[in-house]
XYZ file of C-alpha atoms in Angstrom:
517
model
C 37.516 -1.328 -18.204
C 39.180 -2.689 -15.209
C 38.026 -1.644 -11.548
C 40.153 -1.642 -8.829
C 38.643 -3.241 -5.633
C 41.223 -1.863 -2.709
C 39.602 0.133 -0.452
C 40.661 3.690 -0.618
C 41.457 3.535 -3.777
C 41.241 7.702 -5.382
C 41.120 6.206 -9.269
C 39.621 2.962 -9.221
C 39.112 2.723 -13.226
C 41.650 0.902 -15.074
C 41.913 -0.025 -18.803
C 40.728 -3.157 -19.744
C 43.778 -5.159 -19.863
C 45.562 -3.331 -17.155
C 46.918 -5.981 -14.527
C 48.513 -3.123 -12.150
C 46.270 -0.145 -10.566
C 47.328 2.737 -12.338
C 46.667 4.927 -9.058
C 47.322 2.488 -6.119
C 49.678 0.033 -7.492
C 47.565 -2.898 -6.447
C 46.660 -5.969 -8.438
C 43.803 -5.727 -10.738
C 43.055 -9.970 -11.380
C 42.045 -11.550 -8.132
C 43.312 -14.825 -7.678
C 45.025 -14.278 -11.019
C 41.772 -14.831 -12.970
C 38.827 -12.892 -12.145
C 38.918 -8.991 -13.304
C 36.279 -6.438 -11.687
C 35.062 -4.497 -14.014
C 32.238 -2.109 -12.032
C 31.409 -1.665 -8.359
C 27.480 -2.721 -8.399
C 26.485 -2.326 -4.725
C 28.078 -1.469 -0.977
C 27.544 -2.410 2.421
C 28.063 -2.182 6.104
C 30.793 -5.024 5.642
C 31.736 -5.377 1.908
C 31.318 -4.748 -1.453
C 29.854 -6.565 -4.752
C 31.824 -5.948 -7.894
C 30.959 -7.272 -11.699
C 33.461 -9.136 -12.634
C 34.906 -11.237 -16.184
C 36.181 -14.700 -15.612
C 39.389 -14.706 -17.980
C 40.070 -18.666 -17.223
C 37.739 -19.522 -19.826
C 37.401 -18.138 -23.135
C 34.328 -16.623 -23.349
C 34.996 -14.644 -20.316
C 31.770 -15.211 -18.412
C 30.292 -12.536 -16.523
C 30.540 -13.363 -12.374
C 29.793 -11.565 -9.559
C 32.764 -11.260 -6.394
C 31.835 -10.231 -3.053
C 34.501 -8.284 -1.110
C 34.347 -8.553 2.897
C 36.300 -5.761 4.280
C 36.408 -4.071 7.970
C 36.531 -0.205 8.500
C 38.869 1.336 10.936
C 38.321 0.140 14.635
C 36.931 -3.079 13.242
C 39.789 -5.338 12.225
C 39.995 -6.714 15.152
C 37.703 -9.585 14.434
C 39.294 -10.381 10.685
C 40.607 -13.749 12.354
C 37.140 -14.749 13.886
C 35.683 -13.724 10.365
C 38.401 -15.777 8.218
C 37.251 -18.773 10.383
C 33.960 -18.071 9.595
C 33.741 -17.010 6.050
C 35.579 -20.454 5.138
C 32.628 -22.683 7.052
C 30.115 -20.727 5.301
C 31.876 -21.586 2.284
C 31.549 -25.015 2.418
C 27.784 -24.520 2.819
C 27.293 -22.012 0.129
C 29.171 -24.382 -2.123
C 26.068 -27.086 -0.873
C 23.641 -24.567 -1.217
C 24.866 -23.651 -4.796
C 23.877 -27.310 -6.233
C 20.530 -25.484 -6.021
C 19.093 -24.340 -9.596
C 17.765 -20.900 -7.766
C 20.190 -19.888 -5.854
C 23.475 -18.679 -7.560
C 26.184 -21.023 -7.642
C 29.607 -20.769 -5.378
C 32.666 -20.553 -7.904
C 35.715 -19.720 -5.457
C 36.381 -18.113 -1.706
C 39.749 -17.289 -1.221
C 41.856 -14.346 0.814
C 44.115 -11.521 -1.029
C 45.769 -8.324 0.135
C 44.024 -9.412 3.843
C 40.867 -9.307 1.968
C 37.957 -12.084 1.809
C 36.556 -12.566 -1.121
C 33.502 -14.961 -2.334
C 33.260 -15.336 -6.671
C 29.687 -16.377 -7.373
C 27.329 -17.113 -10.783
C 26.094 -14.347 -12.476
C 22.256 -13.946 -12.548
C 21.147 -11.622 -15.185
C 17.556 -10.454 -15.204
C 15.790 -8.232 -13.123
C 15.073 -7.973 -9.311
C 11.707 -8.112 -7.845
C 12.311 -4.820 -6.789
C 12.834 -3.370 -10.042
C 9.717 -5.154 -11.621
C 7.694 -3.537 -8.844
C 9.065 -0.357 -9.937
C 8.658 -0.165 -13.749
C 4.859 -2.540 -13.841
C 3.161 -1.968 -10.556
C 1.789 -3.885 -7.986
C 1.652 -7.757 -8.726
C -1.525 -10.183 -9.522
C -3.007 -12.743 -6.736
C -1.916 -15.175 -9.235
C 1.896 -13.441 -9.484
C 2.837 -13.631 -5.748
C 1.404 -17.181 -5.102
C 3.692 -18.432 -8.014
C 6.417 -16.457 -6.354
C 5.127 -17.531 -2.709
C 5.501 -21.338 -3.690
C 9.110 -20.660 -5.960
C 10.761 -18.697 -3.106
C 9.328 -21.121 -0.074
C 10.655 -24.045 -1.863
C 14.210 -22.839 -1.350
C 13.900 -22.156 2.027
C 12.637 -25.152 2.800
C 15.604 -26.226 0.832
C 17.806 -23.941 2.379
C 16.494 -24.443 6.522
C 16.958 -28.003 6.377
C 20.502 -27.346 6.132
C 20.606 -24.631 8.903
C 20.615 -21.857 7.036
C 19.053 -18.619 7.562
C 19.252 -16.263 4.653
C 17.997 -13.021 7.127
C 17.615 -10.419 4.197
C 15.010 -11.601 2.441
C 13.292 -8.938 0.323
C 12.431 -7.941 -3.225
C 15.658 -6.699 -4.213
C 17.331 -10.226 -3.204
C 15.571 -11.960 -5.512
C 16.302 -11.906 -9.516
C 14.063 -13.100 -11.952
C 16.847 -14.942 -14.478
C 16.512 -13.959 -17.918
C 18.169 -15.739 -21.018
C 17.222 -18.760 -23.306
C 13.485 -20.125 -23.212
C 14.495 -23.326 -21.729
C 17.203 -22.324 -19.165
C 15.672 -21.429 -16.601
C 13.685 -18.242 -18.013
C 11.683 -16.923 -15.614
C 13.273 -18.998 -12.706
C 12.919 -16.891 -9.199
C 16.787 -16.968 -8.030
C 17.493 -15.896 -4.271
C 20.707 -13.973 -4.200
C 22.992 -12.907 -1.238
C 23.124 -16.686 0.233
C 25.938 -16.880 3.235
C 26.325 -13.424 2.843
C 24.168 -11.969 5.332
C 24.780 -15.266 7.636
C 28.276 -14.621 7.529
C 28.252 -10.878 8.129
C 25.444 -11.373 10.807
C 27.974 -14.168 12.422
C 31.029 -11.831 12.435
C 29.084 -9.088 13.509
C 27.132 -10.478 15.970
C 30.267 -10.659 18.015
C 29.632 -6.837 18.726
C 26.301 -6.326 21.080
C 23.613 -4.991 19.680
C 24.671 -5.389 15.975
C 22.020 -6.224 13.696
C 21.908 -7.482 10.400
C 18.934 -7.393 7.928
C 16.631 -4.520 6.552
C 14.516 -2.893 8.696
C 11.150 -2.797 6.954
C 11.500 -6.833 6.492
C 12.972 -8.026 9.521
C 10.805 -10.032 12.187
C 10.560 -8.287 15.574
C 12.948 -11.356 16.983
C 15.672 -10.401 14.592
C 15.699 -6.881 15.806
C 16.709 -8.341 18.967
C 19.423 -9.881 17.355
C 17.898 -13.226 17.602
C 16.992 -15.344 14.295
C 14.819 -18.946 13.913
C 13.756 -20.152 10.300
C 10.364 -18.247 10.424
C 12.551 -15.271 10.789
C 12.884 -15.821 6.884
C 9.190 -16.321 6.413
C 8.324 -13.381 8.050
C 10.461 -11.665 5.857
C 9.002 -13.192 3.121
C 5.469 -12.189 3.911
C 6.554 -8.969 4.351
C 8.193 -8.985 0.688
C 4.632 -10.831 -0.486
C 2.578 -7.573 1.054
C 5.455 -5.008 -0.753
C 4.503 -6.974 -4.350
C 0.839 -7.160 -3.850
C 0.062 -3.142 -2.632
C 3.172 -1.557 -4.201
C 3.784 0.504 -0.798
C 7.067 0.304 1.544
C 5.959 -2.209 4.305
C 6.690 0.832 6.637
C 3.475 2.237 5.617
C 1.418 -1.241 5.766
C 1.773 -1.556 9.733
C -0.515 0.744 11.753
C 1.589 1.503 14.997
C -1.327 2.774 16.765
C -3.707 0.048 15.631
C -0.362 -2.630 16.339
C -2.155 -4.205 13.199
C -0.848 -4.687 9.344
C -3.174 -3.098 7.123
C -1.892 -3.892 3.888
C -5.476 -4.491 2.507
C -6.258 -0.867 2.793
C -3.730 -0.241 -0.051
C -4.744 -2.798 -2.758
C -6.594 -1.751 -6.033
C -10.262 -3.160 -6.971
C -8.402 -4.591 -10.215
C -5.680 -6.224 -7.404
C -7.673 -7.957 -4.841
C -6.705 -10.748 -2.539
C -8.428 -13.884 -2.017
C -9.695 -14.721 1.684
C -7.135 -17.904 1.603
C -4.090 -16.278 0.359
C -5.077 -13.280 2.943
C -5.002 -15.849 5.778
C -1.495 -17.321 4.536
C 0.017 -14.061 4.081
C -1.367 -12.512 7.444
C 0.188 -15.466 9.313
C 3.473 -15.239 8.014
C 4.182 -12.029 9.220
C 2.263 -12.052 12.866
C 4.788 -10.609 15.821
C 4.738 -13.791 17.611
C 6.863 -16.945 16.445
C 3.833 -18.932 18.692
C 1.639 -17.760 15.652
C 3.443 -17.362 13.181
C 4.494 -20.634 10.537
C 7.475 -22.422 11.630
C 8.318 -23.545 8.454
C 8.519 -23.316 4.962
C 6.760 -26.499 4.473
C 3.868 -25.827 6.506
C 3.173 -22.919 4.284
C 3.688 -24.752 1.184
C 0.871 -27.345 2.529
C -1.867 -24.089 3.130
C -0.773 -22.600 0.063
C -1.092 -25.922 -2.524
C -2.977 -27.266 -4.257
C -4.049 -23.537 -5.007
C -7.754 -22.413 -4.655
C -10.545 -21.982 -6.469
C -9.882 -18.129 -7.497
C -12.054 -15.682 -5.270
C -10.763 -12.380 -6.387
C -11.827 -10.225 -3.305
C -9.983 -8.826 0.269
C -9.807 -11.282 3.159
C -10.727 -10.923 6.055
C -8.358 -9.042 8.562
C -7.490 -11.237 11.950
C -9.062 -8.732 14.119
C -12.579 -8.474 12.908
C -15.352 -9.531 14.663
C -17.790 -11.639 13.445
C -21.275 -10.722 12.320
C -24.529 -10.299 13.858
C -25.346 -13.714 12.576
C -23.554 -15.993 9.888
C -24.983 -16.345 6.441
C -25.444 -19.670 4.975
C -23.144 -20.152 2.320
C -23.972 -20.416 -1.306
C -22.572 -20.820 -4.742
C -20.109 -18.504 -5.327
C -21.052 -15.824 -8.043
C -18.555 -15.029 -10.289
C -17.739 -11.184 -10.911
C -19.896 -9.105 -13.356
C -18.516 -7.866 -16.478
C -20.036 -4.731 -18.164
C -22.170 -6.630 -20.869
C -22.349 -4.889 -24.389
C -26.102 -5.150 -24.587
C -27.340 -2.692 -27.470
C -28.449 0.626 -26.658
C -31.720 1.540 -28.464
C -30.853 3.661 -31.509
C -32.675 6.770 -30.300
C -30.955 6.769 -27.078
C -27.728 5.970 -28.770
C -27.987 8.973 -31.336
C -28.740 11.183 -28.493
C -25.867 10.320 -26.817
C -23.569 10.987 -29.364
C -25.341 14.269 -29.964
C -24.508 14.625 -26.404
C -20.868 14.014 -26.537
C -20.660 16.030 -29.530
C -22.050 19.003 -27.699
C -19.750 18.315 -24.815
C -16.335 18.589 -26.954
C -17.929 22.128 -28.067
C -18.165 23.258 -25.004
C -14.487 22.088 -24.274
C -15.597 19.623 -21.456
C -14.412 16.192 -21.350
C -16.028 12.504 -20.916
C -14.490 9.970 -18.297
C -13.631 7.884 -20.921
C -13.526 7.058 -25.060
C -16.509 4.188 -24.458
C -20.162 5.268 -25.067
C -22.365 4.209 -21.707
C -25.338 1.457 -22.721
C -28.033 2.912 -21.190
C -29.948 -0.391 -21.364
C -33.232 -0.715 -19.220
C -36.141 -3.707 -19.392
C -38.531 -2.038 -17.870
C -38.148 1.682 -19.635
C -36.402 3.426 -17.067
C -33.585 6.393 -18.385
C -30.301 6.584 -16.663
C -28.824 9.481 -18.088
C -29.329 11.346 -14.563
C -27.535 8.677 -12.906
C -24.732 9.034 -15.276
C -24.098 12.694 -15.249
C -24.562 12.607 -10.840
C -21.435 9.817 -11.495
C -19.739 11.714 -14.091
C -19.633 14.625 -11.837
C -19.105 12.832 -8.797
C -21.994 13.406 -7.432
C -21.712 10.245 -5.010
C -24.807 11.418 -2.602
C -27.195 12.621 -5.270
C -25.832 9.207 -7.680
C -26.765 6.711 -3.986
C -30.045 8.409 -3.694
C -30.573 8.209 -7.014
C -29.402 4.310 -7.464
C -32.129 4.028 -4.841
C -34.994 5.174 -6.895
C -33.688 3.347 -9.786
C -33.619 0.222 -7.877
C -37.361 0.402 -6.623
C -38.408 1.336 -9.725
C -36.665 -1.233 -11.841
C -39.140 -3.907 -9.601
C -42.532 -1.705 -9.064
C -41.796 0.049 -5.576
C -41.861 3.955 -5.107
C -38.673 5.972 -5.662
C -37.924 6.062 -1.690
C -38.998 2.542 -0.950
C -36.835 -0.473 0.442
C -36.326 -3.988 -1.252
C -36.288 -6.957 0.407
C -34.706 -10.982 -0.697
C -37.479 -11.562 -3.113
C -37.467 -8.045 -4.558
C -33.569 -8.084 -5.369
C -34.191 -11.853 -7.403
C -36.675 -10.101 -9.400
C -34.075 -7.059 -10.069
C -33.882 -6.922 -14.359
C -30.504 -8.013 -15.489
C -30.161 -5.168 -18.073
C -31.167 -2.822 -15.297
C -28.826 -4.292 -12.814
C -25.937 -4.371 -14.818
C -26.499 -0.476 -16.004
C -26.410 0.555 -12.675
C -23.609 -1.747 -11.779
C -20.990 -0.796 -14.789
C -22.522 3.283 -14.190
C -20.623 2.878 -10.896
C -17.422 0.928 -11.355
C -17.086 3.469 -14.449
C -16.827 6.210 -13.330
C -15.179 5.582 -10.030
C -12.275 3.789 -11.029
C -13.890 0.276 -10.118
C -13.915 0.919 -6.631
C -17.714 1.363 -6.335
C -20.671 -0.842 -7.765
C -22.490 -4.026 -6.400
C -20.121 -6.043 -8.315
C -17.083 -4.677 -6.536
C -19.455 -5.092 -3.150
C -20.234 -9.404 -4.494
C -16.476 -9.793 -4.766
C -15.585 -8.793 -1.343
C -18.684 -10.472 -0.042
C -17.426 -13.274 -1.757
C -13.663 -13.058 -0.155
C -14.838 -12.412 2.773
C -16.511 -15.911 3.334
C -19.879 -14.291 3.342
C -19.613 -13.250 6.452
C -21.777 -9.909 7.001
C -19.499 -8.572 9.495
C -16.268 -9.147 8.144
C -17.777 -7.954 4.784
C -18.858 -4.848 6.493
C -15.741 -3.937 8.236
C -13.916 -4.327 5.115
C -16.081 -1.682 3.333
C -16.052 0.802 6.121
C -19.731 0.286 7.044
C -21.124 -0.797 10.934
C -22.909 -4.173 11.213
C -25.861 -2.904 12.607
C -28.907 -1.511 11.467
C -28.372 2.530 12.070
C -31.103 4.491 13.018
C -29.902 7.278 10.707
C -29.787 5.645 7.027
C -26.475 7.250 6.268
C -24.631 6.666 9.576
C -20.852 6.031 8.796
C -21.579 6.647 5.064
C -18.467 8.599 3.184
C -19.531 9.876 0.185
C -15.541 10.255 -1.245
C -13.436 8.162 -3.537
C -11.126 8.009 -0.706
C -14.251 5.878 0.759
C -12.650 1.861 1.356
C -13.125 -0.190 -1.835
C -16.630 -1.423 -2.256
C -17.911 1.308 0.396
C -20.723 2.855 -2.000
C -23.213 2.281 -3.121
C -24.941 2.414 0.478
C -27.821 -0.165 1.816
C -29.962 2.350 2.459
C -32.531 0.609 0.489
C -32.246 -3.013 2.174
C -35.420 -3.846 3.880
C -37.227 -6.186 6.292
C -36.611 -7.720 9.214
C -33.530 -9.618 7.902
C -32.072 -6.570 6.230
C -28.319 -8.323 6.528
C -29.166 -10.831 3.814
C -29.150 -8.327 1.054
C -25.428 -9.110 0.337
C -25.941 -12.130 -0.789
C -28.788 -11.317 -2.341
C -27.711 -9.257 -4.775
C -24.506 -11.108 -5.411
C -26.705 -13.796 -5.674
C -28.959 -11.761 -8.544
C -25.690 -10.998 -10.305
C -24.305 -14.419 -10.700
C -27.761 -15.647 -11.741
C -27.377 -12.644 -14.831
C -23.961 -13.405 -15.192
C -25.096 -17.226 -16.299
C -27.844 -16.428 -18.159
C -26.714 -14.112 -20.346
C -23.811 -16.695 -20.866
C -26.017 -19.438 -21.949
C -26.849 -19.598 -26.046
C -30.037 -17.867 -27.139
């Protein structure tokens, strides 16, 4: 098929090897050689088309780019020939770059401009985001580090791409070896071109709204406008929610890290890169792309926990740093046959009775020192989050000698039984969808810098010691990640340090049960 690309056109489909509009009369090959074949996206000032390339024989795919005024606008189609052919000569510069598409021909017909770029195929960021969720830590720093590279490339030859966002950037697809997998930037000179025409008219402004820095709103752009925009995009990837529900008016604070997932958490040093990128003030803000690339590489050890936001205050008192534990995975210690046959018999009566189990995978049960967790598993199961924290409680003491209501202290929580620890622990993240458990609590300790006040602003819990145990305490899955269980059982007159504590206990399980028998 053949698509017609004059404005106005009523019957824009053609057959394929038309060369005269059927409907309008008007030419179907621009410049003689390239023949639109579908109308793949519209905007304030032109159109994109998908176009065939008949000059060479394998009639390459290519993508044109009409610029077009409306009624009341042509006015300033001189001033935007004059510009469209100087940003020509830089997006035929710009084009030498292997991510960014390449310039093939700018030329005028029927008082039209037209730009003919490369054809990207593959899928926008957008579109990924769409169809496989919210991206990996590891995901948007290798797209942070691709995507600042070419605007470092891109500023040092004053140019300021302004739309920067997920659906702008195409992830090529093709032959392993040609660039598979290659970020590519798209819309280059575009938006600088329409932005220059149509900055001519007061007040215009060009750009997406939920990306845009503050200064471009007020029609005014600098380099970091682009890395603004780019954090912005970064936040969208990472939380999977429109960046016009990441920014709390009220609050005048981002608070993207309310929306990630406990399987999607942020590191504390990607948190601070990000968070910078997209403050209000240019003052703040980076200035360039290569002052990002030198906080962002060489990358980090991975810390897979929430950062710290730039408005919380600091703790009662700072913690002295330690090694960093490593999160707890649910160990497959086996359950004692008795204990095991019982719980099948369990399930087995459960299916009768038409209920259903939170998952397929049998819960070990496993205790050192003879304790039965079955309670604590059914108060979980049925989301019992009060009656479960109460009952974690008793569990704890118990596990180390103490009565059911008493409190632990440093030396108590190193003498916690690994089997017991991690029972409770994998009990919790089970059956809340990983946002509970003390592991979930050790990673954001951990991303937090283990800093007690950071770490308990970031759970939803107040720094101090309450005099009501269960002050502030939301017993809800909509609780913040890592919110439950309480402390309610942290004792002694440095009470703070059970954070590290038990993050410490875990690690020290994690590596023993690691080590060969």
């Amino acid at each position: 098929m053949s698509y017609c690309v004059m404005p106005g056109c009523p019957q824009p489909q053609n057959p394929a090897t038309g060369k005269v509009c059927q409907s309008c009369g008007s030419k179907l090959l621009l410049k003689e050689r390239y023949r639109p074949i579908q109308a793949i996206g519209q905007g304030g000032f032109g159109r994109t088309f998908l176009a065939l390339d008949e000059d060479i024989p394998s009639k390459p795919k290519c993508v044109v780019k009409q610029l077009f005024f409306n009624q009341g606008q042509t006015r300033h189609i001189k001033k935007a020939e004059e510009l469209f052919y100087q940003e020509a000569v830089r997006l035929d510069e710009l084009g030498h770059h292997p991510q960014i598409p390449t310039l093939l021909a700018h030329f005028e017909q029927n008082q039209w401009l037209y730009l003919v770029q490369e054809f990207i195929a593959g899928p926008t960021l957008s579109r990924e985001l769409k169809e496989r969720g919210a991206f990996k830590e590891a995901q948007v720093r290798q797209a942070l580090a691709d995507l600042l590279r070419i605007l470092a490339f891109i500023h040092d030859r004053q140019i300021i791409h302004r739309d920067i966002k997920p659906a702008n950037i195409i992830r090529r697809t093709g032959a392993a070896g040609a660039g598979e997998g290659q970020l590519i930037l798209i819309d280059f000179g575009i938006a600088k071109l329409l932005s220059a025409t149509a900055m001519m008219q007061t007040g215009t402004i060009i750009g997406s709204p939920e990306y845009m820095a503050p200064e471009q709103t007020r029609g005014k752009v600098v380099p970091a406008s682009d890395i603004y925009s780019l954090g912005v995009t970064c936040l969208h990837l990472l939380t999977g929610v429109s960046p016009a529900n990441l920014y709390d008016e009220g609050r005048d604070r981002w608070i993207w890290r309310d929306f990630l997932t406990a399987d999607k958490l942020v590191s504390a040093e990607l948190g601070r890169i990000l968070d910078k990128m997209v403050q209000a003030a240019t003052r703040v803000r980076y200035a360039s792309a290569a002052q990002v690339l030198r906080d962002l590489e060489p990358l980090p050890s991975p810390a897979i926990a929430p950062s710290p936001s730039p408005a919380t205050q600091s703790p009662p008192r700072p913690v002295t740093r330690s090694p960093s534990p490593q999160p707890v995975s649910p160990t497959s210690a086996p359950a004692q046959p008795i204990k095991t046959f019982k719980r099948a018999i369990g399930n087995l009566f459960s299916l009768m009775a038409g209920q259903s189990t939170p998952d397929e995978t049998p819960d070990i049960l496993t205790s050192e020192v003879g304790i039965d967790y079955t309670k604590l598993r059914d108060l979980l199961a049925r989301k019992k989050w009060k009656l479960a924290d109460e009952e974690t409680r008793a569990a704890l003491c118990q596990a180390v000698g103490k009565p059911p209501r008493g409190y632990l202290f440093e030396d108590d929580l190193a003498k916690l039984p690994c089997a017991d620890l991690h029972t409770i622990d994998r009990l919790w993240v089970k059956y809340s969808d990983a946002r509970f458990g003390f592991s979930v609590q050790a990673r954001i300790y951990e991303g937090c810098g283990k800093n007690y006040g950071t770490f308990c602003d970031r759970i939803g819990w107040v720094t101090y010691r309450p005099a009501v145990p269960y002050k502030g305490i939301k017993f809800t899955l909509t609780a913040p990640i890592g919110h439950l269980p309480s402390r309610v059982w942290s004792g002694g007159t440095k009470w703070w340090r059970h954070a590290e504590a038990m993050a410490n206990r875990l690690a020290e399980c994690e590596t023993n049960e690691s080590q060969p028998s």
